[in-house]
Amino acid sequence: MGDLTEALATISEVAIGLAGFSGIVVVLSRTFERRLTPLERYRMFLLLVPSLATSLLGLAIMALYASEVPGALRLGSGLLAVFCFGFPTSQIRKTVYFYRKVPELFQAPVLWGILGGYLVVGMLSLLHAVGVFGESPSIVMLGLLWPLFQSALQFARMLFIRPQDPDADV
């Protein structure tokens, strides 16, 4: 039990670290004369929500597992499945909007890869939640690592892929 709780705690710590460091970098890299544009808010949302969700879900699963709740890992996988299906679905409209406004920020293979990853991880998590894989922690780890990977990718994209007109109020 100790190794799994340590792994869950580490994933949660990394997620909080990524979110915190990202916020610092974004704040230091912009001017203070203006508010965040809708595009900047969208990009920060894509970075922060998966990071913070990873952290909170990791801590929740760790607490359930440490409390020896029966089926804790399967319950955690159910929570992860809800996030893996719900988060990308909630962002489709905004993604299409910004894809049309600033196409230089988007690459179709990356978009489809992220969406496909969420769907695969969501399906695996759902199957784990209903008992197909037993109480294996590997699906839970994959479910936690995918949003963390997506956040790290978004962080890199925010640093290195910028709009052609950074002053445009998109």
PDB file of C-alpha atoms in Angstrom:
ATOM      1  CA  MET A   1       0.000   0.000   0.000  1.00  0.00           C
ATOM      2  CA  GLY A   2       2.859   2.394   0.749  1.00  0.00           C
ATOM      3  CA  ASP A   3       4.263   2.453  -2.774  1.00  0.00           C
ATOM      4  CA  LEU A   4       0.925   3.334  -4.348  1.00  0.00           C
ATOM      5  CA  THR A   5       0.155   6.105  -1.860  1.00  0.00           C
ATOM      6  CA  GLU A   6       3.639   7.522  -2.368  1.00  0.00           C
ATOM      7  CA  ALA A   7       3.166   7.433  -6.148  1.00  0.00           C
ATOM      8  CA  LEU A   8      -0.212   9.159  -5.869  1.00  0.00           C
ATOM      9  CA  ALA A   9       1.252  11.811  -3.570  1.00  0.00           C
ATOM     10  CA  THR A  10       4.153  12.389  -5.965  1.00  0.00           C
ATOM     11  CA  ILE A  11       1.826  12.805  -8.950  1.00  0.00           C
ATOM     12  CA  SER A  12      -0.246  15.299  -6.948  1.00  0.00           C
ATOM     13  CA  GLU A  13       2.869  17.240  -5.954  1.00  0.00           C
ATOM     14  CA  VAL A  14       4.135  17.380  -9.537  1.00  0.00           C
ATOM     15  CA  ALA A  15       0.725  18.596 -10.719  1.00  0.00           C
ATOM     16  CA  ILE A  16       0.644  21.390  -8.135  1.00  0.00           C
ATOM     17  CA  GLY A  17       4.229  22.310  -8.987  1.00  0.00           C
ATOM     18  CA  LEU A  18       3.422  22.514 -12.695  1.00  0.00           C
ATOM     19  CA  ALA A  19       0.366  24.665 -12.061  1.00  0.00           C
ATOM     20  CA  GLY A  20       2.245  26.989  -9.712  1.00  0.00           C
ATOM     21  CA  PHE A  21       5.311  27.343 -11.893  1.00  0.00           C
ATOM     22  CA  SER A  22       3.136  27.942 -14.942  1.00  0.00           C
ATOM     23  CA  GLY A  23       1.272  30.724 -13.226  1.00  0.00           C
ATOM     24  CA  ILE A  24       4.507  32.397 -12.192  1.00  0.00           C
ATOM     25  CA  VAL A  25       5.979  32.195 -15.698  1.00  0.00           C
ATOM     26  CA  VAL A  26       2.811  33.561 -17.305  1.00  0.00           C
ATOM     27  CA  VAL A  27       2.558  36.456 -14.858  1.00  0.00           C
ATOM     28  CA  LEU A  28       6.220  37.384 -15.247  1.00  0.00           C
ATOM     29  CA  SER A  29       6.098  37.198 -19.042  1.00  0.00           C
ATOM     30  CA  ARG A  30       3.277  39.673 -19.564  1.00  0.00           C
ATOM     31  CA  THR A  31       2.735  43.353 -19.040  1.00  0.00           C
ATOM     32  CA  PHE A  32       0.583  44.546 -16.186  1.00  0.00           C
ATOM     33  CA  GLU A  33      -1.192  47.320 -18.085  1.00  0.00           C
ATOM     34  CA  ARG A  34      -3.893  45.022 -19.402  1.00  0.00           C
ATOM     35  CA  ARG A  35      -6.040  42.111 -18.374  1.00  0.00           C
ATOM     36  CA  LEU A  36      -5.644  38.646 -19.809  1.00  0.00           C
ATOM     37  CA  THR A  37      -7.185  38.338 -23.248  1.00  0.00           C
ATOM     38  CA  PRO A  38      -9.814  35.654 -23.837  1.00  0.00           C
ATOM     39  CA  LEU A  39      -7.150  33.626 -25.686  1.00  0.00           C
ATOM     40  CA  GLU A  40      -4.727  33.870 -22.763  1.00  0.00           C
ATOM     41  CA  ARG A  41      -7.480  32.864 -20.337  1.00  0.00           C
ATOM     42  CA  TYR A  42      -8.377  29.884 -22.543  1.00  0.00           C
ATOM     43  CA  ARG A  43      -4.766  28.740 -22.732  1.00  0.00           C
ATOM     44  CA  MET A  44      -4.305  29.126 -18.959  1.00  0.00           C
ATOM     45  CA  PHE A  45      -7.527  27.191 -18.387  1.00  0.00           C
ATOM     46  CA  LEU A  46      -6.215  24.322 -20.560  1.00  0.00           C
ATOM     47  CA  LEU A  47      -3.085  24.277 -18.456  1.00  0.00           C
ATOM     48  CA  LEU A  48      -4.441  24.759 -14.948  1.00  0.00           C
ATOM     49  CA  VAL A  49      -7.593  22.628 -14.933  1.00  0.00           C
ATOM     50  CA  PRO A  50      -5.904  19.319 -15.870  1.00  0.00           C
ATOM     51  CA  SER A  51      -3.020  20.051 -13.453  1.00  0.00           C
ATOM     52  CA  LEU A  52      -5.292  20.855 -10.548  1.00  0.00           C
ATOM     53  CA  ALA A  53      -7.706  18.031 -11.407  1.00  0.00           C
ATOM     54  CA  THR A  54      -4.778  15.598 -11.435  1.00  0.00           C
ATOM     55  CA  SER A  55      -3.700  16.825  -8.043  1.00  0.00           C
ATOM     56  CA  LEU A  56      -7.158  16.728  -6.466  1.00  0.00           C
ATOM     57  CA  LEU A  57      -8.095  13.373  -7.984  1.00  0.00           C
ATOM     58  CA  GLY A  58      -4.743  11.918  -6.970  1.00  0.00           C
ATOM     59  CA  LEU A  59      -5.250  13.070  -3.387  1.00  0.00           C
ATOM     60  CA  ALA A  60      -8.842  11.793  -3.344  1.00  0.00           C
ATOM     61  CA  ILE A  61      -7.807   8.377  -4.644  1.00  0.00           C
ATOM     62  CA  MET A  62      -4.919   8.277  -2.181  1.00  0.00           C
ATOM     63  CA  ALA A  63      -7.279   9.056   0.707  1.00  0.00           C
ATOM     64  CA  LEU A  64      -9.762   6.386  -0.410  1.00  0.00           C
ATOM     65  CA  TYR A  65      -7.000   3.828  -0.863  1.00  0.00           C
ATOM     66  CA  ALA A  66      -5.287   4.634   2.439  1.00  0.00           C
ATOM     67  CA  SER A  67      -8.638   4.398   4.236  1.00  0.00           C
ATOM     68  CA  GLU A  68      -9.023   0.905   2.775  1.00  0.00           C
ATOM     69  CA  VAL A  69     -12.354   1.744   1.175  1.00  0.00           C
ATOM     70  CA  PRO A  70     -13.450  -1.339  -0.783  1.00  0.00           C
ATOM     71  CA  GLY A  71     -13.015  -0.735  -4.499  1.00  0.00           C
ATOM     72  CA  ALA A  72     -11.118   2.522  -3.920  1.00  0.00           C
ATOM     73  CA  LEU A  73      -9.109   2.225  -7.119  1.00  0.00           C
ATOM     74  CA  ARG A  74     -12.170   1.407  -9.178  1.00  0.00           C
ATOM     75  CA  LEU A  75     -14.017   4.362  -7.653  1.00  0.00           C
ATOM     76  CA  GLY A  76     -11.023   6.546  -8.479  1.00  0.00           C
ATOM     77  CA  SER A  77     -11.075   5.281 -12.055  1.00  0.00           C
ATOM     78  CA  GLY A  78     -14.733   6.234 -12.277  1.00  0.00           C
ATOM     79  CA  LEU A  79     -13.848   9.781 -11.206  1.00  0.00           C
ATOM     80  CA  LEU A  80     -11.037   9.860 -13.738  1.00  0.00           C
ATOM     81  CA  ALA A  81     -13.371   8.647 -16.495  1.00  0.00           C
ATOM     82  CA  VAL A  82     -15.793  11.486 -15.734  1.00  0.00           C
ATOM     83  CA  PHE A  83     -12.950  13.986 -16.008  1.00  0.00           C
ATOM     84  CA  CYS A  84     -11.457  12.420 -19.157  1.00  0.00           C
ATOM     85  CA  PHE A  85     -14.798  12.592 -20.954  1.00  0.00           C
ATOM     86  CA  GLY A  86     -16.103  15.816 -19.432  1.00  0.00           C
ATOM     87  CA  PHE A  87     -13.123  18.144 -19.661  1.00  0.00           C
ATOM     88  CA  PRO A  88     -12.391  17.841 -23.399  1.00  0.00           C
ATOM     89  CA  THR A  89     -16.102  17.869 -24.212  1.00  0.00           C
ATOM     90  CA  SER A  90     -16.543  21.102 -22.267  1.00  0.00           C
ATOM     91  CA  GLN A  91     -13.804  22.782 -24.312  1.00  0.00           C
ATOM     92  CA  ILE A  92     -14.885  21.869 -27.861  1.00  0.00           C
ATOM     93  CA  ARG A  93     -16.756  25.109 -28.561  1.00  0.00           C
ATOM     94  CA  LYS A  94     -13.925  27.353 -27.321  1.00  0.00           C
ATOM     95  CA  THR A  95     -11.303  25.297 -29.132  1.00  0.00           C
ATOM     96  CA  VAL A  96     -13.150  25.578 -32.445  1.00  0.00           C
ATOM     97  CA  TYR A  97     -13.618  29.321 -31.888  1.00  0.00           C
ATOM     98  CA  PHE A  98      -9.922  29.955 -31.233  1.00  0.00           C
ATOM     99  CA  TYR A  99      -8.884  27.519 -33.969  1.00  0.00           C
ATOM    100  CA  ARG A 100     -10.704  29.772 -36.437  1.00  0.00           C
ATOM    101  CA  LYS A 101      -9.360  33.022 -34.938  1.00  0.00           C
ATOM    102  CA  VAL A 102      -5.684  32.071 -34.453  1.00  0.00           C
ATOM    103  CA  PRO A 103      -4.980  28.948 -36.511  1.00  0.00           C
ATOM    104  CA  GLU A 104      -1.214  29.364 -36.084  1.00  0.00           C
ATOM    105  CA  LEU A 105      -1.574  28.143 -32.482  1.00  0.00           C
ATOM    106  CA  PHE A 106      -3.114  24.817 -33.424  1.00  0.00           C
ATOM    107  CA  GLN A 107      -1.837  21.713 -35.172  1.00  0.00           C
ATOM    108  CA  ALA A 108      -4.486  19.158 -36.085  1.00  0.00           C
ATOM    109  CA  PRO A 109      -2.347  16.103 -35.155  1.00  0.00           C
ATOM    110  CA  VAL A 110      -1.727  17.534 -31.684  1.00  0.00           C
ATOM    111  CA  LEU A 111      -5.423  18.320 -31.176  1.00  0.00           C
ATOM    112  CA  TRP A 112      -6.508  14.869 -32.332  1.00  0.00           C
ATOM    113  CA  GLY A 113      -3.765  13.234 -30.271  1.00  0.00           C
ATOM    114  CA  ILE A 114      -4.872  14.980 -27.093  1.00  0.00           C
ATOM    115  CA  LEU A 115      -8.533  14.241 -27.725  1.00  0.00           C
ATOM    116  CA  GLY A 116      -7.761  10.625 -28.654  1.00  0.00           C
ATOM    117  CA  GLY A 117      -5.662  10.247 -25.527  1.00  0.00           C
ATOM    118  CA  TYR A 118      -8.483  11.500 -23.346  1.00  0.00           C
ATOM    119  CA  LEU A 119     -10.924   9.133 -25.036  1.00  0.00           C
ATOM    120  CA  VAL A 120      -8.636   6.098 -24.671  1.00  0.00           C
ATOM    121  CA  VAL A 121      -7.767   6.894 -21.064  1.00  0.00           C
ATOM    122  CA  GLY A 122     -11.430   7.633 -20.332  1.00  0.00           C
ATOM    123  CA  MET A 123     -12.517   4.291 -21.792  1.00  0.00           C
ATOM    124  CA  LEU A 124      -9.816   2.390 -19.910  1.00  0.00           C
ATOM    125  CA  SER A 125     -10.788   4.175 -16.706  1.00  0.00           C
ATOM    126  CA  LEU A 126     -14.460   3.403 -17.292  1.00  0.00           C
ATOM    127  CA  LEU A 127     -13.693  -0.273 -17.920  1.00  0.00           C
ATOM    128  CA  HIS A 128     -11.555  -0.350 -14.796  1.00  0.00           C
ATOM    129  CA  ALA A 129     -14.355   1.288 -12.795  1.00  0.00           C
ATOM    130  CA  VAL A 130     -16.811  -1.450 -13.770  1.00  0.00           C
ATOM    131  CA  GLY A 131     -14.322  -4.147 -12.812  1.00  0.00           C
ATOM    132  CA  VAL A 132     -12.908  -5.367 -16.132  1.00  0.00           C
ATOM    133  CA  PHE A 133      -9.311  -4.960 -14.938  1.00  0.00           C
ATOM    134  CA  GLY A 134      -9.824  -5.827 -11.276  1.00  0.00           C
ATOM    135  CA  GLU A 135      -8.098  -3.600  -8.721  1.00  0.00           C
ATOM    136  CA  SER A 136      -5.002  -2.889 -10.818  1.00  0.00           C
ATOM    137  CA  PRO A 137      -3.426   0.474  -9.972  1.00  0.00           C
ATOM    138  CA  SER A 138      -1.852   0.859 -13.424  1.00  0.00           C
ATOM    139  CA  ILE A 139      -5.050   2.201 -15.016  1.00  0.00           C
ATOM    140  CA  VAL A 140      -5.403   4.736 -12.200  1.00  0.00           C
ATOM    141  CA  MET A 141      -1.815   5.875 -12.758  1.00  0.00           C
ATOM    142  CA  LEU A 142      -2.400   6.213 -16.491  1.00  0.00           C
ATOM    143  CA  GLY A 143      -5.584   8.157 -15.784  1.00  0.00           C
ATOM    144  CA  LEU A 144      -3.677  10.587 -13.597  1.00  0.00           C
ATOM    145  CA  LEU A 145      -0.641  10.916 -15.833  1.00  0.00           C
ATOM    146  CA  TRP A 146      -2.515  11.721 -19.053  1.00  0.00           C
ATOM    147  CA  PRO A 147      -3.971  15.077 -17.891  1.00  0.00           C
ATOM    148  CA  LEU A 148      -0.598  15.899 -16.361  1.00  0.00           C
ATOM    149  CA  PHE A 149       1.070  15.206 -19.719  1.00  0.00           C
ATOM    150  CA  GLN A 150      -1.513  17.392 -21.460  1.00  0.00           C
ATOM    151  CA  SER A 151      -0.811  20.215 -18.992  1.00  0.00           C
ATOM    152  CA  ALA A 152       2.927  19.964 -19.546  1.00  0.00           C
ATOM    153  CA  LEU A 153       2.368  20.035 -23.310  1.00  0.00           C
ATOM    154  CA  GLN A 154       0.128  23.085 -22.959  1.00  0.00           C
ATOM    155  CA  PHE A 155       2.777  24.802 -20.829  1.00  0.00           C
ATOM    156  CA  ALA A 156       5.396  24.235 -23.540  1.00  0.00           C
ATOM    157  CA  ARG A 157       2.990  25.436 -26.221  1.00  0.00           C
ATOM    158  CA  MET A 158       2.258  28.615 -24.240  1.00  0.00           C
ATOM    159  CA  LEU A 159       5.969  29.344 -23.943  1.00  0.00           C
ATOM    160  CA  PHE A 160       7.033  28.587 -27.491  1.00  0.00           C
ATOM    161  CA  ILE A 161       3.981  28.927 -29.761  1.00  0.00           C
ATOM    162  CA  ARG A 162       2.648  32.441 -29.708  1.00  0.00           C
ATOM    163  CA  PRO A 163       0.024  34.224 -31.808  1.00  0.00           C
ATOM    164  CA  GLN A 164       1.337  36.208 -34.774  1.00  0.00           C
ATOM    165  CA  ASP A 165      -0.322  39.332 -33.363  1.00  0.00           C
ATOM    166  CA  PRO A 166       0.194  39.172 -29.584  1.00  0.00           C
ATOM    167  CA  ASP A 167      -1.722  42.434 -29.043  1.00  0.00           C
ATOM    168  CA  ALA A 168      -4.868  41.218 -30.777  1.00  0.00           C
ATOM    169  CA  ASP A 169      -7.767  41.020 -28.365  1.00  0.00           C
ATOM    170  CA  VAL A 170      -8.820  37.502 -29.349  1.00  0.00           C
TER     171      VAL A 170
END
